[in-house]
Every structure is written in structure tokens, then in C-alpha cells.
Amino acid sequence: MIDWGARAETLLNELAACSEPGPGVTRLPFTAEHDAALELLKAEMFKTGLTVRLDDAGTLVGRQDGPPGCKTMLLGSHQDSVREGGAYDGIMGVVLPILALQKLQSECTELSFGVEVLAFADEEGVRFPTALIGSRALSGTFDPSTLEMRDLQGTTLMQAMRSFELNPEKIKALARDPEDIIGFLETHIEQGPVLEREDEAVGVVTAICGIERHQIILTGETGHAGTLPMQGRKDALVGAAEIVSEVNRMGRETADLRATVGSLTVEPNVVNAVPRIVQLTVEIRSPLDENRLQAGQDLHQFAQSIAASMGLAIECSVTYSQQAQPCDARLSCVLTNAARSKGAKRLSLPSGATHDASAMADLCPVAMLFVRCRDGVSHRPEEFASAADMGVAIDVLAGFLRSVH
Ligand code: HGY
Ligand code: MN
Ligand code: MN
């Protein structure tokens, strides 16, 4: 009897080492760490008898053919992590389907369709101010203008992809024909506390939240901290502080809304000079698009009024947005039955995090399987899913593949 959960844990521990030095896992797209992870994933895909290729968006595709003329079921998730993140976010959703295929093969189960396991290069949008590159390429919604976006070192996405020997100008041709696809199933660590609270190993996702990201740049005047009078200062950081407080208030006081200032830079950023420029990002999420869009408009109005009252120049832009995405009822029903057969009870919950499945929904029906997350902690080195729970998830994925058509 193979302990599939233990096998998943071993593989994920090896993949976690494909990281920049430092706490947790830092594996950004189109880097040496990404390359190292691809080598491990390729080896496991070859061991599973899959044909393996890297597409021009950097997605690793492991394919198990079905009968001639059949459709294909897509599974997978992202290989990239946030900085100092966990060992499960994304990459677990690549490893578990590979092992589910191995499990089906060990039981001599033949499928009436093709299967592809996908490892998307960049879902997090940490290195470049965009996200869901690979899943948008397959869905035909990739925006070529993002190729000009730069990372903190000034490298463009185009340059980073070329360094991976990819041809970004061919991304457009990656769009799949919906007629060929049964659907996309993403397995992901819950990144929240619900399954642990309900004592459930797995759960079926009902909907994925919508998300938008704003960039705000405030420009005032610097000066000597000791000689410039307080009266009349144009201190960009004081303006930014008002906006940070308002973002937090909006999030706390609006139902079904999360609002976060996740990054902020100050120039000249020295102890004895008045801040001249502050750049901050504001992220707003909600399962209800109308709440998110209204909050975004309110934020812009507030920021403009603060800048005007303090004599600051301001630039506001929406750098990323994605609508809320319900999961497909038919696929979710098949997944729920497979989970029930493995003892799951509560079963359904929304996702506060966004995922590649949100972008894949522009191509085909999508479903998501969540795996219990210890203490609900994610995007941190302490992120953890147990081998036992991953074993249950692999059984559920195998049950799903036996039943879906
Ligand atoms: O930000 C998210 O929700 C996801 O982890 N990229
Ligand atoms: Mn993720
Ligand atoms: Mn994440």
C-alpha cells in the first residue's frame, strides 16, 4: 500500500529547497529557483509517463493522452511563491494531481479523456506588477502590454522570459480551444482557518473572490527635518498615513471586504529629511464585485481629497483587477461526491485568496479543492498541510478523475 500523502510530503520538501536563501520559500518566476523546481517536476512527470513541455508563457505541461479525439481535463496550480512564503501555496496543487495519476495507474484505471497537469510560472504577481500569466495565456486573455512591466531590478517580463529561452511573442498562440477542454480543477491549501475549525481534511470551493490592486504615488517637498517649519510642510508620508488609516477603516467597516496596504516606499527615506515621494499599493478583495468596485472609487476620491488638502501631487492607477468567479456547479458536484466518498462532511466554502482558476474560468468550467491549512496560516514559512490530509486529497482527485466526463 503506497502512502501517497507521505510521497507528496517528500516531494514538497525537495521543492521547498528550490528557493532563495532565507526564511520560508522564495521562488519567483523565471529565476534559478524556478528552473530548479521545474527540473524536479519534470522528473516526477516523466516517472508518471507524461509527455512534458514548457510552453512560451513558462507553464510546465505534463500530459497523459486519452483515446483519439477525446477532450482533456486540466489540473494544476502555480509554482511560484511570495517572498518568505510557505512550501504548499501553489506547488502542492501541481504535485497532488501528478500523484493522483500515479495512483490511478497503480490501479490500472484507464481514463476516457486526456489529462494535463499544469505548473504555472507566475500567479502571485510578486516579481512583476501583474499576475496569472500562464493561466491567462491558456485562456486567451493575456495582455501583451504586461511584457513591458519591470521588476525592482528593472528587468522587463519580456527579458525575464527570454532568459528562460521562451518566445513571449508566441504567447497569443497558446490559447486553448474551449471545445477541447472538459474543465480545470485546482487543488490548493486553504490559506484560512475554516477546514481546521470544521475538522475537515478537504473542502470544495464555491467561489473565488474578486481582487483589484491600486498604485498611489504622492509627491510633496523634501527639506531639512530640523529647519523646515512644521507649518506648511508638504510631507508625502503624512498624506500616505491618512490613506493607510482610511483603507483599514474601509476594510473593517464594509461587509465582505478585505482592504490592505501591502507595500509602501519612501523617498529620500532618510532620518533627517521630510519625505518627498511615497508610493503605496492598496489591495481590495470581495466575493461581491459591486462592494469591491465601490470601495475602489471611494478610495480614489479620498486619496485625491487628502492630496489636495496637503498640497501634494498624486497619481492613482489600478494596476490589476479581476472579477469574482463562481465555481462550476457540475464539476463541483463530481468533486463533492468524490470528497464525500472519502469522509468529507461540511464541504463547501468561498476562497478569500485568488487563484489561477479565476483566469482559467475564461476558458472552461473550473472547480477547486481546498486542503486543510494548519492554524489558517499562509504566505508565511509556517504554512503547513499534513501528509494525511494530502493523502485524502490525492484520493479525492483520483475519485474525481474516475467519475468526471
Ligand atoms: O494573493 C492571493 O490571493 C494569491 O495567493 N496570489
Ligand atoms: Mn496560491
Ligand atoms: Mn499565494
Short mmCIF file of C-alpha atoms and ligand atoms in Angstrom, two decimals:
data_model
loop_
_atom_site.label_atom_id
_atom_site.label_comp_id
_atom_site.label_asym_id
_atom_site.label_seq_id
_atom_site.Cartn_x
_atom_site.Cartn_y
_atom_site.Cartn_z
CA MET A 1 0.00 0.00 0.00
CA ILE A 2 1.61 3.29 -1.12
CA ASP A 3 1.40 6.21 1.31
CA TRP A 4 0.60 8.88 -1.29
CA GLY A 5 0.48 11.66 1.30
CA ALA A 6 3.98 10.81 2.50
CA ARG A 7 5.18 10.78 -1.10
CA ALA A 8 3.65 14.26 -1.57
CA GLU A 9 5.38 15.49 1.57
CA THR A 10 8.77 14.22 0.39
CA LEU A 11 8.38 15.88 -3.00
CA LEU A 12 7.22 19.18 -1.50
CA ASN A 13 10.14 19.22 0.92
CA GLU A 14 12.51 18.80 -2.04
CA LEU A 15 10.69 21.54 -3.97
CA ALA A 16 10.80 23.87 -0.95
CA ALA A 17 14.60 23.83 -1.24
CA CYS A 18 14.23 25.46 -4.69
CA SER A 19 14.23 28.87 -3.00
CA GLU A 20 16.34 31.96 -2.44
CA PRO A 21 18.24 31.80 0.86
CA GLY A 22 16.29 32.99 3.92
CA PRO A 23 13.20 32.06 5.91
CA GLY A 24 10.48 30.03 4.18
CA VAL A 25 10.24 29.69 0.41
CA THR A 26 11.04 32.50 -2.04
CA ARG A 27 10.67 31.19 -5.59
CA LEU A 28 9.90 33.93 -8.09
CA PRO A 29 9.15 33.29 -11.77
CA PHE A 30 11.87 32.96 -14.40
CA THR A 31 14.66 32.59 -11.84
CA ALA A 32 17.22 29.93 -10.96
CA GLU A 33 14.86 28.77 -8.21
CA HIS A 34 12.03 28.37 -10.75
CA ASP A 35 14.38 26.43 -13.03
CA ALA A 36 15.38 24.10 -10.19
CA ALA A 37 11.74 23.42 -9.34
CA LEU A 38 10.97 22.66 -12.99
CA GLU A 39 13.71 20.03 -13.06
CA LEU A 40 12.15 18.21 -10.08
CA LEU A 41 8.64 18.48 -11.54
CA LYS A 42 9.82 17.25 -14.97
CA ALA A 43 11.44 14.21 -13.35
CA GLU A 44 8.22 13.33 -11.50
CA MET A 45 6.16 13.87 -14.65
CA PHE A 46 8.47 11.62 -16.68
CA LYS A 47 8.24 9.00 -13.90
CA THR A 48 4.45 9.20 -14.34
CA GLY A 49 4.77 8.53 -18.05
CA LEU A 50 3.63 12.02 -19.05
CA THR A 51 4.85 13.89 -22.10
CA VAL A 52 6.46 17.08 -20.77
CA ARG A 53 6.92 20.52 -22.33
CA LEU A 54 7.44 24.12 -21.24
CA ASP A 55 5.12 26.49 -23.09
CA ASP A 56 6.07 30.04 -24.08
CA ALA A 57 4.38 31.52 -21.00
CA GLY A 58 6.65 29.39 -18.80
CA THR A 59 3.95 26.86 -17.90
CA LEU A 60 5.22 23.30 -17.48
CA VAL A 61 2.70 20.94 -19.11
CA GLY A 62 2.67 17.23 -18.26
CA ARG A 63 0.21 15.34 -20.50
CA GLN A 64 -1.32 11.87 -20.33
CA ASP A 65 -3.04 11.17 -23.63
CA GLY A 66 -6.53 9.71 -23.84
CA PRO A 67 -8.27 7.91 -26.71
CA PRO A 68 -8.09 9.60 -30.17
CA GLY A 69 -10.32 12.66 -30.45
CA CYS A 70 -11.04 12.84 -26.71
CA LYS A 71 -11.27 16.02 -24.65
CA THR A 72 -8.77 16.97 -21.94
CA MET A 73 -9.15 17.59 -18.19
CA LEU A 74 -6.73 20.21 -16.92
CA LEU A 75 -5.38 20.19 -13.35
CA GLY A 76 -2.61 22.14 -11.68
CA SER A 77 -1.69 25.38 -9.97
CA HIS A 78 1.26 27.80 -9.73
CA GLN A 79 4.90 27.02 -8.97
CA ASP A 80 5.83 30.49 -7.77
CA SER A 81 5.68 31.70 -4.17
CA VAL A 82 5.53 35.00 -2.37
CA ARG A 83 8.70 36.20 -0.60
CA GLU A 84 9.40 34.08 2.53
CA GLY A 85 6.24 32.13 1.83
CA GLY A 86 5.23 28.56 2.54
CA ALA A 87 6.02 25.22 0.91
CA TYR A 88 2.44 24.41 -0.16
CA ASP A 89 0.78 27.51 -1.69
CA GLY A 90 0.51 26.73 -5.41
CA ILE A 91 3.08 23.97 -5.80
CA MET A 92 1.04 21.45 -3.79
CA GLY A 93 -1.64 21.81 -6.50
CA VAL A 94 0.90 20.62 -9.06
CA VAL A 95 2.28 17.69 -7.05
CA LEU A 96 -1.02 16.16 -5.88
CA PRO A 97 -2.56 15.66 -9.35
CA ILE A 98 0.68 14.02 -10.57
CA LEU A 99 0.45 11.57 -7.68
CA ALA A 100 -3.27 11.04 -8.32
CA LEU A 101 -2.36 9.93 -11.85
CA GLN A 102 0.28 7.59 -10.42
CA LYS A 103 -2.36 6.19 -8.07
CA LEU A 104 -4.81 5.57 -10.93
CA GLN A 105 -2.04 3.90 -12.94
CA SER A 106 -1.18 1.67 -9.97
CA GLU A 107 -4.84 0.57 -10.00
CA CYS A 108 -4.74 0.09 -13.80
CA THR A 109 -7.54 2.65 -14.18
CA GLU A 110 -7.89 3.82 -17.79
CA LEU A 111 -9.44 7.27 -18.39
CA SER A 112 -11.68 8.14 -21.34
CA PHE A 113 -10.06 11.56 -21.72
CA GLY A 114 -6.66 13.19 -21.77
CA VAL A 115 -5.21 14.78 -18.62
CA GLU A 116 -2.75 17.66 -18.35
CA VAL A 117 -1.03 18.75 -15.16
CA LEU A 118 -0.01 22.42 -15.34
CA ALA A 119 2.64 24.29 -13.32
CA PHE A 120 2.02 27.97 -13.99
CA ALA A 121 5.10 30.19 -13.73
CA ASP A 122 3.61 33.29 -12.09
CA GLU A 123 0.34 33.51 -10.19
CA GLU A 124 1.43 35.64 -7.24
CA GLY A 125 2.40 38.75 -9.17
CA VAL A 126 5.24 39.41 -6.68
CA ARG A 127 8.14 39.91 -9.11
CA PHE A 128 6.17 41.86 -11.75
CA PRO A 129 3.05 44.01 -11.05
CA THR A 130 0.82 41.57 -12.93
CA ALA A 131 -0.33 38.01 -12.23
CA LEU A 132 -1.88 34.82 -13.63
CA ILE A 133 0.43 34.95 -16.66
CA GLY A 134 0.22 31.26 -17.63
CA SER A 135 -3.46 30.74 -16.94
CA ARG A 136 -4.34 33.90 -18.87
CA ALA A 137 -2.22 32.66 -21.78
CA LEU A 138 -4.21 29.40 -21.97
CA SER A 139 -7.48 31.34 -21.65
CA GLY A 140 -6.50 33.79 -24.39
CA THR A 141 -6.75 36.77 -22.01
CA PHE A 142 -3.02 37.51 -21.62
CA ASP A 143 -2.32 41.23 -22.06
CA PRO A 144 0.92 41.61 -24.13
CA SER A 145 1.48 45.10 -22.68
CA THR A 146 2.42 43.41 -19.38
CA LEU A 147 5.61 42.18 -21.11
CA GLU A 148 6.97 45.71 -20.64
CA MET A 149 6.41 45.62 -16.86
CA ARG A 150 9.63 45.73 -14.84
CA ASP A 151 10.76 44.11 -11.60
CA LEU A 152 12.63 46.03 -8.88
CA GLN A 153 15.93 45.46 -10.73
CA GLY A 154 14.47 47.00 -13.90
CA THR A 155 14.23 43.69 -15.80
CA THR A 156 11.16 43.51 -18.03
CA LEU A 157 8.90 40.48 -18.04
CA MET A 158 9.90 40.05 -21.71
CA GLN A 159 13.59 39.94 -20.79
CA ALA A 160 12.97 37.54 -17.91
CA MET A 161 11.04 35.19 -20.18
CA ARG A 162 13.70 35.33 -22.88
CA SER A 163 16.29 34.47 -20.23
CA PHE A 164 14.21 31.31 -19.80
CA GLU A 165 14.57 30.67 -23.55
CA LEU A 166 10.86 31.37 -24.08
CA ASN A 167 9.29 33.22 -27.02
CA PRO A 168 6.84 35.64 -25.35
CA GLU A 169 5.67 36.89 -28.72
CA LYS A 170 4.15 33.42 -29.26
CA ILE A 171 2.02 33.52 -26.07
CA LYS A 172 -1.06 34.51 -28.09
CA ALA A 173 -0.90 31.14 -29.88
CA LEU A 174 -1.17 29.27 -26.55
CA ALA A 175 -4.88 29.99 -26.18
CA ARG A 176 -6.75 26.68 -25.99
CA ASP A 177 -9.95 25.80 -27.85
CA PRO A 178 -12.73 25.50 -25.22
CA GLU A 179 -14.18 22.66 -27.29
CA ASP A 180 -11.14 20.54 -26.42
CA ILE A 181 -11.37 21.06 -22.65
CA ILE A 182 -13.60 19.36 -20.06
CA GLY A 183 -12.56 21.79 -17.33
CA PHE A 184 -9.85 22.90 -14.91
CA LEU A 185 -9.52 21.58 -11.35
CA GLU A 186 -7.17 23.39 -8.97
CA THR A 187 -6.11 21.89 -5.65
CA HIS A 188 -4.82 24.45 -3.14
CA ILE A 189 -4.05 24.83 0.55
CA GLU A 190 -7.00 26.72 2.06
CA GLN A 191 -4.86 29.58 3.40
CA GLY A 192 -7.56 30.14 6.03
CA PRO A 193 -8.92 28.53 9.25
CA VAL A 194 -12.29 27.09 8.14
CA LEU A 195 -11.40 23.45 7.38
CA GLU A 196 -9.31 23.19 10.55
CA ARG A 197 -12.18 24.65 12.58
CA GLU A 198 -14.61 22.16 10.97
CA ASP A 199 -12.12 19.31 11.41
CA GLU A 200 -12.18 18.59 7.67
CA ALA A 201 -9.21 17.41 5.58
CA VAL A 202 -10.61 18.88 2.35
CA GLY A 203 -13.35 21.21 1.15
CA VAL A 204 -14.92 22.22 -2.17
CA VAL A 205 -14.68 25.90 -3.12
CA THR A 206 -17.93 27.69 -4.05
CA ALA A 207 -16.47 30.95 -5.44
CA ILE A 208 -13.18 32.83 -5.72
CA CYS A 209 -13.07 36.46 -4.55
CA GLY A 210 -12.62 39.37 -6.93
CA ILE A 211 -9.48 41.46 -6.46
CA GLU A 212 -8.10 44.81 -7.54
CA ARG A 213 -4.78 46.47 -6.87
CA HIS A 214 -4.19 50.24 -6.86
CA GLN A 215 -0.89 52.11 -7.03
CA ILE A 216 -0.83 55.56 -5.41
CA ILE A 217 2.13 57.94 -5.73
CA LEU A 218 2.14 61.06 -3.52
CA THR A 219 4.68 63.81 -4.23
CA GLY A 220 5.38 66.70 -1.84
CA GLU A 221 8.55 68.61 -0.97
CA THR A 222 11.54 67.43 0.99
CA GLY A 223 13.56 69.65 3.30
CA HIS A 224 15.73 69.69 6.42
CA ALA A 225 13.85 67.94 9.25
CA GLY A 226 15.33 70.37 11.74
CA THR A 227 14.91 73.69 9.99
CA LEU A 228 11.78 73.32 7.86
CA PRO A 229 8.85 74.66 9.93
CA MET A 230 6.04 72.14 10.61
CA GLN A 231 3.51 74.65 9.35
CA GLY A 232 3.12 74.42 5.57
CA ARG A 233 5.13 71.24 5.07
CA LYS A 234 4.25 69.08 2.06
CA ASP A 235 5.11 65.79 3.73
CA ALA A 236 4.13 62.90 1.41
CA LEU A 237 4.32 60.36 4.23
CA VAL A 238 1.77 62.22 6.35
CA GLY A 239 -0.62 62.11 3.40
CA ALA A 240 0.07 58.41 2.91
CA ALA A 241 -0.60 57.75 6.60
CA GLU A 242 -4.10 59.24 6.22
CA ILE A 243 -4.74 56.91 3.27
CA VAL A 244 -3.44 53.84 5.11
CA SER A 245 -5.82 54.54 8.01
CA GLU A 246 -8.76 55.04 5.64
CA VAL A 247 -8.04 51.78 3.78
CA ASN A 248 -8.08 49.92 7.09
CA ARG A 249 -11.31 51.62 8.16
CA MET A 250 -13.00 50.70 4.85
CA GLY A 251 -12.00 47.06 5.28
CA ARG A 252 -13.17 46.87 8.89
CA GLU A 253 -16.48 48.65 8.30
CA THR A 254 -17.57 47.19 4.94
CA ALA A 255 -19.19 43.74 4.85
CA ASP A 256 -17.44 41.14 2.65
CA LEU A 257 -14.44 43.36 2.03
CA ARG A 258 -10.69 43.00 2.67
CA ALA A 259 -8.53 46.09 2.14
CA THR A 260 -4.77 46.10 2.63
CA VAL A 261 -1.80 48.41 2.10
CA GLY A 262 0.83 45.75 1.47
CA SER A 263 3.78 47.78 0.27
CA LEU A 264 5.00 51.35 0.76
CA THR A 265 8.23 53.08 -0.29
CA VAL A 266 9.52 56.46 0.86
CA GLU A 267 12.00 58.85 -0.82
CA PRO A 268 14.52 60.08 0.17
CA ASN A 269 13.87 57.75 3.12
CA VAL A 270 16.46 59.27 5.46
CA VAL A 271 16.07 60.07 9.14
CA ASN A 272 16.58 63.82 8.85
CA ALA A 273 14.70 64.78 5.68
CA VAL A 274 10.98 65.37 5.10
CA PRO A 275 9.58 62.60 2.82
CA ARG A 276 9.08 63.89 -0.72
CA ILE A 277 7.65 60.86 -2.53
CA VAL A 278 5.65 57.94 -1.18
CA GLN A 279 4.45 55.06 -3.35
CA LEU A 280 1.95 52.62 -1.87
CA THR A 281 -0.16 49.72 -3.09
CA VAL A 282 -3.74 49.15 -1.98
CA GLU A 283 -5.38 45.77 -2.49
CA ILE A 284 -9.17 45.37 -2.26
CA ARG A 285 -10.92 41.98 -2.34
CA SER A 286 -14.50 40.81 -2.12
CA PRO A 287 -16.70 37.92 -3.29
CA LEU A 288 -19.14 40.71 -4.30
CA ASP A 289 -17.88 42.75 -7.25
CA GLU A 290 -20.16 45.70 -6.50
CA ASN A 291 -18.62 46.08 -2.99
CA ARG A 292 -15.10 45.94 -4.39
CA LEU A 293 -15.75 48.43 -7.20
CA GLN A 294 -17.47 50.93 -4.87
CA ALA A 295 -14.59 50.69 -2.39
CA GLY A 296 -12.10 51.35 -5.20
CA GLN A 297 -13.97 54.50 -6.23
CA ASP A 298 -14.26 55.70 -2.63
CA LEU A 299 -10.51 55.14 -2.15
CA HIS A 300 -9.62 57.27 -5.18
CA GLN A 301 -11.89 60.10 -4.03
CA PHE A 302 -10.45 60.05 -0.51
CA ALA A 303 -6.85 59.98 -1.75
CA GLN A 304 -7.48 62.92 -4.11
CA SER A 305 -9.06 64.97 -1.30
CA ILE A 306 -6.16 64.27 1.10
CA ALA A 307 -3.61 65.25 -1.56
CA ALA A 308 -5.48 68.48 -2.32
CA SER A 309 -5.76 69.41 1.36
CA MET A 310 -1.98 68.88 1.89
CA GLY A 311 -0.75 70.43 -1.35
CA LEU A 312 0.58 67.07 -2.59
CA ALA A 313 0.63 65.87 -6.19
CA ILE A 314 -1.00 62.48 -6.63
CA GLU A 315 -1.10 59.70 -9.22
CA CYS A 316 -3.63 56.89 -8.76
CA SER A 317 -3.85 53.86 -11.04
CA VAL A 318 -5.48 50.44 -10.97
CA THR A 319 -2.64 48.05 -11.82
CA TYR A 320 -4.65 44.85 -11.64
CA SER A 321 -8.26 43.75 -11.38
CA GLN A 322 -10.16 40.50 -11.60
CA GLN A 323 -13.84 39.83 -11.04
CA ALA A 324 -15.22 37.33 -8.54
CA GLN A 325 -15.57 33.85 -10.01
CA PRO A 326 -18.17 31.23 -9.01
CA CYS A 327 -17.01 27.61 -9.45
CA ASP A 328 -18.80 25.36 -11.96
CA ALA A 329 -21.74 23.51 -10.42
CA ARG A 330 -21.34 20.28 -12.44
CA LEU A 331 -17.61 19.84 -11.77
CA SER A 332 -18.10 20.83 -8.13
CA CYS A 333 -20.81 18.21 -7.77
CA VAL A 334 -18.46 15.49 -9.10
CA LEU A 335 -15.74 16.77 -6.74
CA THR A 336 -18.15 16.88 -3.79
CA ASN A 337 -19.21 13.26 -4.37
CA ALA A 338 -15.55 12.21 -4.59
CA ALA A 339 -14.79 14.09 -1.35
CA ARG A 340 -17.86 12.64 0.40
CA SER A 341 -16.73 9.13 -0.52
CA LYS A 342 -13.54 9.93 1.44
CA GLY A 343 -15.41 11.04 4.52
CA ALA A 344 -15.66 14.79 3.99
CA LYS A 345 -18.75 16.38 5.60
CA ARG A 346 -19.04 20.20 5.54
CA LEU A 347 -17.57 20.50 2.15
CA SER A 348 -18.16 23.95 0.67
CA LEU A 349 -16.51 27.32 1.34
CA PRO A 350 -15.55 30.52 -0.57
CA SER A 351 -11.94 31.47 -1.32
CA GLY A 352 -10.65 34.78 0.03
CA ALA A 353 -7.45 34.20 -1.93
CA THR A 354 -7.36 34.48 -5.69
CA HIS A 355 -6.10 31.65 -7.88
CA ASP A 356 -5.25 30.61 -11.43
CA ALA A 357 -8.71 29.07 -11.57
CA SER A 358 -10.09 32.63 -11.73
CA ALA A 359 -8.31 33.15 -15.06
CA MET A 360 -8.98 29.61 -16.33
CA ALA A 361 -12.71 30.30 -15.95
CA ASP A 362 -12.44 32.40 -19.13
CA LEU A 363 -11.54 29.18 -20.95
CA CYS A 364 -13.56 26.41 -19.32
CA PRO A 365 -15.60 25.35 -16.24
CA VAL A 366 -13.47 25.42 -13.09
CA ALA A 367 -13.56 23.73 -9.70
CA MET A 368 -11.28 23.95 -6.66
CA LEU A 369 -10.39 21.54 -3.88
CA PHE A 370 -9.06 23.06 -0.65
CA VAL A 371 -6.75 21.19 1.72
CA ARG A 372 -6.73 21.94 5.44
CA CYS A 373 -4.19 24.60 6.47
CA ARG A 374 -2.66 24.42 9.95
CA ASP A 375 -3.71 27.49 12.01
CA GLY A 376 -5.02 29.03 8.77
CA VAL A 377 -1.53 30.44 8.20
CA SER A 378 -0.23 31.11 4.67
CA HIS A 379 2.19 33.38 2.82
CA ARG A 380 4.50 32.62 5.77
CA PRO A 381 7.20 30.00 6.42
CA GLU A 382 4.92 28.28 8.97
CA GLU A 383 2.38 27.33 6.27
CA PHE A 384 1.65 23.59 6.59
CA ALA A 385 -0.61 20.84 5.21
CA SER A 386 -0.30 17.36 6.70
CA ALA A 387 0.70 14.24 4.75
CA ALA A 388 -2.53 12.60 5.92
CA ASP A 389 -4.67 15.43 4.52
CA MET A 390 -2.70 15.44 1.26
CA GLY A 391 -3.30 11.70 1.06
CA VAL A 392 -7.05 12.31 1.35
CA ALA A 393 -6.82 14.99 -1.35
CA ILE A 394 -4.99 12.60 -3.69
CA ASP A 395 -7.72 10.00 -3.14
CA VAL A 396 -10.36 12.64 -3.88
CA LEU A 397 -8.59 13.74 -7.07
CA ALA A 398 -8.35 10.12 -8.21
CA GLY A 399 -12.06 9.65 -7.44
CA PHE A 400 -12.86 12.84 -9.37
CA LEU A 401 -10.91 11.65 -12.41
CA ARG A 402 -12.63 8.25 -12.30
CA SER A 403 -16.07 9.95 -12.39
CA VAL A 404 -15.77 13.13 -14.45
CA HIS A 405 -16.64 13.03 -18.15
O1 HGY B 1 -2.94 36.91 -3.39
C1 HGY B 1 -3.53 35.82 -3.46
O2 HGY B 1 -4.68 35.70 -3.08
C2 HGY B 1 -2.84 34.65 -4.06
O3 HGY B 1 -2.11 33.99 -3.06
N1 HGY B 1 -1.97 35.08 -5.13
MN MN B 2 -1.76 30.36 -4.45
MN MN B 3 -0.33 32.92 -2.68
#
